[in-house]
Every structure is written in C-alpha cells, then in structure tokens.
Short mmCIF file of C-alpha atoms in Angstrom, two decimals:
data_model
loop_
_atom_site.label_atom_id
_atom_site.label_comp_id
_atom_site.label_asym_id
_atom_site.label_seq_id
_atom_site.Cartn_x
_atom_site.Cartn_y
_atom_site.Cartn_z
CA MET A 25 0.00 0.00 0.00
CA GLN A 26 2.91 2.34 0.66
CA ALA A 27 4.10 1.98 -2.94
CA ARG A 28 0.65 3.01 -4.20
CA ALA A 29 0.64 6.10 -1.97
CA LYS A 30 4.10 7.03 -3.27
CA HIS A 31 2.93 6.51 -6.85
CA GLU A 32 -0.15 8.71 -6.30
CA TYR A 33 1.97 11.45 -4.71
CA LEU A 34 4.50 11.47 -7.56
CA SER A 35 1.66 11.34 -10.09
CA SER A 36 0.07 14.40 -8.54
CA LEU A 37 3.33 16.31 -8.96
CA VAL A 38 3.53 15.79 -12.72
CA ARG A 39 -0.21 15.93 -13.57
CA PRO A 40 -1.15 19.14 -15.44
CA ALA A 41 -3.21 21.65 -13.50
CA GLY A 42 -6.88 21.97 -14.35
CA ARG A 43 -7.22 18.45 -15.66
CA ALA A 44 -10.82 17.29 -15.73
CA SER A 45 -11.65 14.08 -13.90
CA ARG A 46 -13.71 12.77 -16.84
CA GLU A 47 -10.64 12.66 -19.10
CA ARG A 48 -8.69 9.48 -19.65
CA ASP A 49 -6.42 8.99 -16.65
CA VAL A 50 -3.07 7.55 -17.59
CA GLY A 51 -2.03 7.43 -13.94
CA VAL A 52 1.09 9.51 -14.30
CA GLY A 53 0.20 12.76 -16.00
CA ASP A 54 1.25 14.17 -19.30
CA MET A 55 4.40 16.00 -20.31
CA TYR A 56 3.83 18.65 -22.95
CA PHE A 57 7.03 19.62 -24.75
CA PRO A 58 5.66 22.92 -26.16
CA ARG A 59 4.68 24.03 -22.64
CA PHE A 60 8.14 23.09 -21.36
CA LEU A 61 9.80 24.89 -24.27
CA VAL A 62 7.90 28.12 -23.61
CA GLY A 63 8.64 27.94 -19.87
CA ALA A 64 12.31 27.17 -20.41
CA THR A 65 12.68 29.99 -22.94
CA ILE A 66 11.04 32.52 -20.63
CA THR A 67 13.21 31.34 -17.72
CA LEU A 68 16.33 31.61 -19.85
CA LEU A 69 15.40 35.10 -21.03
CA VAL A 70 14.78 36.26 -17.45
CA VAL A 71 18.18 34.92 -16.37
CA VAL A 72 19.94 36.48 -19.38
CA ILE A 73 18.37 39.89 -18.78
CA TRP A 74 19.07 39.72 -15.04
CA VAL A 75 22.73 38.66 -15.46
CA TYR A 76 23.44 41.24 -18.16
CA HIS A 77 21.80 43.97 -16.10
CA THR A 78 23.83 42.96 -13.05
CA THR A 79 27.24 42.39 -14.66
CA ASP A 80 27.21 44.44 -17.92
CA SER A 81 29.30 41.62 -19.39
CA ILE A 82 28.19 39.78 -22.49
CA TRP A 83 30.57 36.89 -21.79
CA ARG A 84 29.26 36.28 -18.29
CA THR A 85 25.75 36.47 -19.69
CA VAL A 86 26.57 33.85 -22.33
CA GLY A 87 28.17 31.63 -19.67
CA TRP A 88 25.15 31.89 -17.39
CA ALA A 89 22.80 31.24 -20.31
CA MET A 90 24.68 28.07 -21.19
CA LEU A 91 24.67 26.93 -17.56
CA ILE A 92 20.93 27.55 -17.10
CA ALA A 93 20.08 25.90 -20.44
CA THR A 94 22.07 22.82 -19.37
CA ILE A 95 20.33 22.69 -15.98
CA LEU A 96 16.91 23.00 -17.64
CA GLN A 97 17.74 20.22 -20.11
CA ILE A 98 18.91 17.91 -17.31
CA GLY A 99 15.72 18.67 -15.37
CA TYR A 100 13.53 17.89 -18.39
CA PHE A 101 15.39 14.62 -18.99
CA ALA A 102 14.96 13.66 -15.31
CA ALA A 103 11.22 14.43 -15.49
CA VAL A 104 10.79 12.26 -18.59
CA VAL A 105 12.72 9.40 -16.96
CA LEU A 106 10.50 9.75 -13.86
CA LEU A 107 7.35 9.61 -16.01
CA ILE A 108 8.59 6.51 -17.82
CA TYR A 109 9.57 4.84 -14.53
CA LEU A 110 6.19 5.58 -12.95
CA ASP A 111 4.33 4.38 -16.04
CA MET A 112 6.33 1.14 -16.16
CA SER A 113 5.82 0.48 -12.45
CA LYS A 114 2.02 0.31 -12.85
CA PRO A 115 0.52 -3.17 -12.53
CA ALA A 116 -0.12 -4.81 -15.90
CA GLU A 117 -3.88 -5.10 -15.42
CA THR A 118 -4.30 -1.32 -15.08
CA ILE A 119 -2.52 -0.48 -18.32
CA ASP A 120 -4.98 0.50 -21.06
CA SER A 121 -4.28 -1.13 -24.40
CA SER A 122 -5.53 2.01 -26.25
CA THR A 123 -6.82 -0.04 -29.17
CA GLY A 124 -10.27 1.53 -29.17
CA ASP A 125 -12.25 -1.72 -29.49
CA GLU A 126 -12.05 -5.46 -28.88
CA THR A 127 -10.99 -6.28 -32.44
CA GLY A 128 -7.50 -4.97 -31.80
CA SER A 129 -7.62 -2.34 -34.53
CA LEU A 130 -5.82 0.92 -33.96
CA PRO A 131 -7.85 4.02 -33.12
CA ILE A 132 -8.26 6.05 -36.31
CA ARG A 133 -9.35 9.34 -34.73
CA ARG A 134 -6.87 9.48 -31.86
CA ASP A 135 -5.50 12.94 -31.05
CA GLY A 136 -7.81 14.60 -33.55
CA ILE A 137 -6.16 13.02 -36.57
CA SER A 138 -8.54 11.30 -38.98
CA LEU A 139 -7.47 9.10 -41.84
#
C-alpha cells in the first residue's frame, strides 16, 4: 500500500493543472514539450536579462545562459525518466491497451487526426 501512496503522490506532482476528472487517466500525468519549451525559454530570457543587467558583461551572460540551459535540459530529462519509470511500475492489469475496441484495430481518430 505504501508503494501506491508514493505513486499517487508522484503522479500528482507531474499531472497538469486543471485536468478534468472525466478525461482518460493515464495514472502519471502528461508532459507537454511545447509548454516546457515556452517555460524554459522565458526562464532563460529572465536569467539572461538579469545577469546582463547585473554584470554588464556579455561573456558572463553567455556563460550563465549556457549553464541555465544545461540545468533546464537535465531537469527535463529527469522528469521524462521519472514519467517513464512511474508508467512502467504500474501493474499490468491497469494499463490501457488504447486499441479503441475489442478487435484490436488501432484508433483512427486518436489525437484529432482522422485518416
């Protein structure tokens, strides 16, 4: 039971805010790369402006920008690894096959794409 509580806690950390309960629950949450990219870019711009304003040195600003970009990339990689680990640690009977029906055919209209 303790493992389930830990899984629920970690899932709540990575689940997007405002998610409706009627939506399909994958148990872990979703990672949206565009949202991360916008957040990382804004964070990087804030740091660049702050460092340049503080130091008046373009080289220190470039150094800080490279350091912050590396830290953000490592953090994103760690978050993806955590999501994969949490998804793989789910019991097999709770994993949805996502086939859409019992015939085993793939869902044609998944993610708004129709063929």
